[in-house]
Coordinates of C-alpha atoms in Angstrom, one line a residue:
M1 CA -27.9 81.2 17.5
K2 CA -30.0 81.5 14.4
R3 CA -27.3 81.2 11.7
S4 CA -28.2 79.2 8.6
F5 CA -28.3 75.4 8.8
A6 CA -29.3 72.6 6.5
G7 CA -32.3 71.4 8.5
A8 CA -34.0 74.8 8.2
L9 CA -34.1 74.6 4.4
A10 CA -36.9 72.1 4.3
A11 CA -39.0 74.2 6.7
A12 CA -38.5 77.3 4.7
A13 CA -39.3 75.5 1.4
L14 CA -42.7 74.6 2.9
T15 CA -43.5 78.2 3.6
G16 CA -42.1 80.1 0.6
A17 CA -42.0 83.8 0.3
T18 CA -44.5 85.5 2.6
A19 CA -46.3 88.8 2.4
L20 CA -45.5 91.1 5.3
S21 CA -48.6 93.2 5.6
G22 CA -51.0 92.5 8.4
A23 CA -53.4 94.0 10.9
A24 CA -52.7 94.9 14.4
P25 CA -54.5 93.0 17.2
A26 CA -58.1 94.2 17.8
S27 CA -57.0 96.0 21.0
A28 CA -54.5 98.2 19.2
A29 CA -55.2 101.9 19.2
A30 CA -54.1 102.4 15.6
P31 CA -53.9 100.2 12.4
A32 CA -50.6 98.4 11.8
V33 CA -48.0 99.8 9.6
T34 CA -47.5 97.8 6.4
V35 CA -44.1 96.2 6.6
T36 CA -42.4 94.8 3.5
Y37 CA -39.0 93.3 2.6
A38 CA -37.8 96.7 1.1
G39 CA -34.5 97.5 2.7
T40 CA -33.8 94.0 4.1
V41 CA -30.7 92.3 2.9
A42 CA -29.4 88.7 2.6
L43 CA -25.9 87.8 3.8
S44 CA -24.0 84.6 3.0
N45 CA -25.2 83.0 6.3
C46 CA -27.7 85.4 7.9
S47 CA -30.2 88.1 7.4
G48 CA -29.8 91.9 7.9
S49 CA -31.2 95.3 7.0
L50 CA -30.3 98.7 5.6
V51 CA -30.7 101.1 8.5
R52 CA -30.4 104.7 9.5
M53 CA -30.1 106.4 12.8
P54 CA -32.7 109.0 13.7
D55 CA -30.3 111.9 12.7
S56 CA -28.9 110.3 9.6
A57 CA -29.0 112.4 6.4
P58 CA -29.4 111.3 2.8
Q59 CA -25.8 112.1 1.9
D60 CA -24.4 109.9 4.8
R61 CA -22.8 106.6 4.0
A62 CA -25.4 103.9 4.5
L63 CA -25.3 101.3 7.3
V64 CA -26.3 97.6 7.3
L65 CA -27.3 95.9 10.6
S66 CA -27.0 92.2 11.5
N67 CA -25.7 90.1 14.4
G68 CA -22.2 89.9 15.8
H69 CA -22.3 86.1 15.4
C70 CA -22.9 86.6 11.7
L71 CA -19.4 87.9 11.0
S72 CA -17.8 86.1 8.1
G73 CA -14.5 85.8 10.1
G74 CA -16.1 84.0 13.0
M75 CA -17.9 84.9 16.2
P76 CA -16.4 87.4 18.6
D77 CA -15.2 86.0 21.9
P78 CA -17.0 87.0 25.1
G79 CA -15.7 90.4 26.0
E80 CA -14.4 91.1 22.4
V81 CA -15.5 94.3 20.7
L82 CA -14.5 95.1 17.1
V83 CA -14.5 98.7 15.9
D84 CA -13.6 100.3 12.5
R85 CA -12.2 97.2 10.7
P86 CA -11.8 97.0 7.0
S87 CA -14.5 94.9 5.2
S88 CA -15.6 94.3 1.7
R89 CA -18.5 92.1 2.6
S90 CA -21.4 92.0 0.1
F91 CA -25.2 92.2 0.8
T92 CA -28.1 91.3 -1.5
L93 CA -30.6 94.2 -1.3
L94 CA -34.3 93.2 -1.6
D95 CA -37.4 95.0 -2.8
A96 CA -40.8 95.1 -1.2
S97 CA -41.7 91.7 -2.6
A98 CA -38.4 90.1 -1.7
G99 CA -37.0 90.3 -5.2
R100 CA -33.3 90.9 -5.7
L101 CA -32.5 94.5 -6.5
G102 CA -28.7 94.4 -6.5
T103 CA -25.6 94.0 -4.4
L104 CA -24.4 96.5 -1.8
R105 CA -20.8 96.3 -0.5
A106 CA -19.2 97.3 2.8
A107 CA -16.4 99.7 3.1
K108 CA -15.8 98.8 6.8
L109 CA -17.1 97.0 9.8
V110 CA -18.1 99.9 12.1
Y111 CA -18.9 97.9 15.2
A112 CA -19.5 94.3 16.2
T113 CA -19.7 92.4 19.5
M114 CA -21.5 89.5 21.2
T115 CA -21.0 91.1 24.7
D116 CA -24.1 92.5 26.4
T117 CA -25.7 92.5 22.9
D118 CA -25.3 90.7 19.6
V119 CA -24.8 93.2 16.8
S120 CA -22.7 94.1 13.8
L121 CA -22.9 97.3 11.8
Y122 CA -21.3 97.8 8.4
E123 CA -20.7 101.1 6.6
L124 CA -21.3 100.8 2.9
T125 CA -19.4 102.3 0.0
T126 CA -22.5 104.3 -1.0
T127 CA -25.0 106.7 0.5
Y128 CA -28.6 106.5 1.4
A129 CA -29.4 109.0 -1.4
A130 CA -27.5 106.9 -4.0
I131 CA -29.4 103.8 -2.9
R132 CA -32.7 105.6 -3.1
S133 CA -31.9 107.0 -6.6
R134 CA -30.7 103.6 -8.0
Y135 CA -33.0 101.1 -6.3
G136 CA -36.0 103.2 -5.0
V137 CA -35.4 101.8 -1.5
D138 CA -35.2 103.6 1.9
P139 CA -33.6 102.3 5.0
L140 CA -35.4 101.2 8.2
T141 CA -35.1 103.8 11.0
V142 CA -33.7 102.5 14.3
S143 CA -36.0 103.6 17.1
A144 CA -34.4 105.7 19.8
D145 CA -36.8 104.2 22.4
H146 CA -36.8 101.0 24.4
P147 CA -39.3 98.5 22.9
V148 CA -42.6 98.0 24.7
Q149 CA -44.0 94.8 26.2
G150 CA -47.1 93.7 24.2
E151 CA -46.3 95.7 21.1
P152 CA -46.8 93.7 17.8
V153 CA -43.7 93.1 15.8
K154 CA -42.6 91.4 12.6
V155 CA -39.3 89.6 12.2
V156 CA -38.3 90.0 8.5
S157 CA -35.7 87.5 7.2
G158 CA -33.9 88.5 4.0
Y159 CA -32.0 85.2 3.9
W160 CA -35.2 83.1 3.8
K161 CA -37.5 85.7 2.3
R162 CA -39.9 84.9 5.2
T163 CA -41.5 86.8 8.0
Y164 CA -42.8 86.0 11.5
T165 CA -45.5 87.9 13.2
C166 CA -45.9 88.0 17.0
A167 CA -45.5 90.4 19.9
V168 CA -43.0 91.4 22.5
D169 CA -43.6 88.9 25.4
G170 CA -41.2 90.5 27.8
F171 CA -37.6 91.3 28.6
V172 CA -34.8 89.1 29.9
H173 CA -32.4 90.5 32.6
E174 CA -29.6 88.3 31.2
L175 CA -29.7 85.8 28.4
H176 CA -26.9 83.2 28.6
E177 CA -25.8 81.1 25.7
G178 CA -22.5 79.2 25.8
G179 CA -19.9 81.7 27.1
W180 CA -21.9 84.8 25.9
V181 CA -24.2 87.0 28.1
W182 CA -26.7 89.4 26.6
K183 CA -28.6 92.0 28.7
D184 CA -32.2 93.1 28.5
S185 CA -33.0 90.9 25.6
V186 CA -36.4 90.8 23.9
R187 CA -38.4 87.6 24.3
Y188 CA -41.0 86.9 21.7
T189 CA -44.4 85.3 22.1
P190 CA -44.4 81.8 20.6
A191 CA -45.6 82.7 17.1
C192 CA -42.1 84.0 16.2
N193 CA -40.7 80.5 15.8
T194 CA -37.6 81.7 13.9
I195 CA -35.1 79.3 12.3
G196 CA -31.5 79.2 11.3
G197 CA -30.7 81.9 8.7
T198 CA -33.0 84.4 10.5
S199 CA -30.1 85.7 12.6
G200 CA -29.7 89.5 12.0
S201 CA -33.3 90.0 10.8
P202 CA -34.8 93.4 11.7
V203 CA -37.5 93.3 14.3
V204 CA -40.0 96.0 13.3
D205 CA -42.7 97.4 15.6
T206 CA -45.8 97.4 13.3
S207 CA -47.4 100.2 15.3
T208 CA -44.6 102.6 14.3
G209 CA -42.7 101.0 11.5
L210 CA -39.5 101.5 13.4
L211 CA -36.8 98.9 14.0
V212 CA -36.7 98.0 17.7
A213 CA -34.4 94.9 17.8
V214 CA -32.3 92.5 15.9
N215 CA -33.3 88.8 15.9
N216 CA -30.5 86.5 17.3
T217 CA -31.3 83.2 19.0
G218 CA -33.7 80.7 20.4
N219 CA -33.8 77.6 22.6
E220 CA -34.0 74.7 20.2
D221 CA -33.8 71.5 22.3
G222 CA -34.6 72.5 25.9
G223 CA -31.0 72.6 27.0
S224 CA -29.8 75.0 29.6
C225 CA -27.4 77.9 28.8
T226 CA -25.7 76.0 26.0
V227 CA -25.1 77.0 22.4
D228 CA -28.5 77.1 20.6
N229 CA -30.2 76.6 23.9
P230 CA -30.0 80.0 25.7
C231 CA -31.4 80.3 29.2
E232 CA -32.9 83.3 31.1
V233 CA -31.1 84.4 34.2
D234 CA -33.0 86.9 36.5
E235 CA -31.6 89.5 38.9
N236 CA -31.3 86.9 41.7
G237 CA -29.5 84.3 39.6
G238 CA -32.5 82.2 39.0
V239 CA -32.4 80.2 35.7
T240 CA -35.4 79.7 33.4
V241 CA -35.4 77.5 30.3
R242 CA -38.1 78.0 27.6
K243 CA -37.8 75.4 24.9
G244 CA -38.9 76.7 21.5
I245 CA -38.9 80.4 22.5
N246 CA -36.9 82.9 20.6
Y247 CA -35.2 86.1 21.3
A248 CA -33.8 89.4 19.9
E249 CA -31.4 92.1 21.1
E250 CA -32.6 95.7 21.5
T251 CA -31.2 98.3 19.2
Y252 CA -32.2 101.7 20.8
L253 CA -28.7 101.7 22.5
L254 CA -27.1 102.1 19.0
T255 CA -28.8 105.4 18.5
R256 CA -27.0 106.8 21.6
C257 CA -23.6 106.0 20.3
F258 CA -23.7 107.8 16.9
A259 CA -23.0 111.5 16.3
P260 CA -25.0 113.2 13.6
G261 CA -24.9 111.1 10.5
T262 CA -23.4 107.6 10.7
T263 CA -20.3 108.4 12.8
L264 CA -19.8 106.0 15.7
D265 CA -18.7 107.7 18.9
L266 CA -18.5 105.4 21.9
T267 CA -17.5 108.3 24.2
L268 CA -20.9 110.0 23.9
P269 CA -22.4 110.6 27.4
D270 CA -25.4 108.3 26.9
C271 CA -23.5 105.6 25.0
R272 CA -23.6 102.3 26.9
L273 CA -22.3 99.9 24.2
P274 CA -19.3 97.9 25.3
R275 CA -16.0 99.4 24.3
P276 CA -12.8 97.6 23.0

């Protein structure tokens, strides 16, 4: 899992802050959307982003998305789902050039789990409109659609102020790491060689500008199904280990579990997120 670690510091220092604009591959039908750091956030140990659901309105309380394993109180156990918990966690909001704009604060943890997926969602004490008025920043919109194989993406880390550019290589039936199992995970092409501290980074489809996944892990040492060495398990139980390859968890399922605005409703007919 891509939480921060000391060894990654030297690697990030060599890279420094990186501009996020870039062109789509020559085969793309349309030019790439310019993706910046605007709306990304830095946590104490991970990355994240200010996000909205497709039906969110300016007056709604804003949401911040990161990984379940980035919770300040420790990682949820397999099978554990946290809903509507008090939280005062703070987030450093960044501008387009990765400069610090200010601090956002959570009112509560809306949802978090490491079962089937690896996500945490916080509701802030302020609204999208208030953030826009004070900081001039808009949230990323979570795509309501499943990501597409071959689509170009950028992984934008607010923790390191660094970006990675690659494509969706494919999808993993089950990704196993330690005692956790994630379903239908995104596998990147090798260029997204994410490091510790990039956990929770938004994965943005550069053909649409929409958030399609949240960065969460990678196989560091070639180990099989252990912590920091996830393995792929197919429909027949076959295990594949890809040393150096990194992964993300899809986010379109989140959009099916929110009523208009930013109200979580796990009882909605199309909601397939794990329940407590």
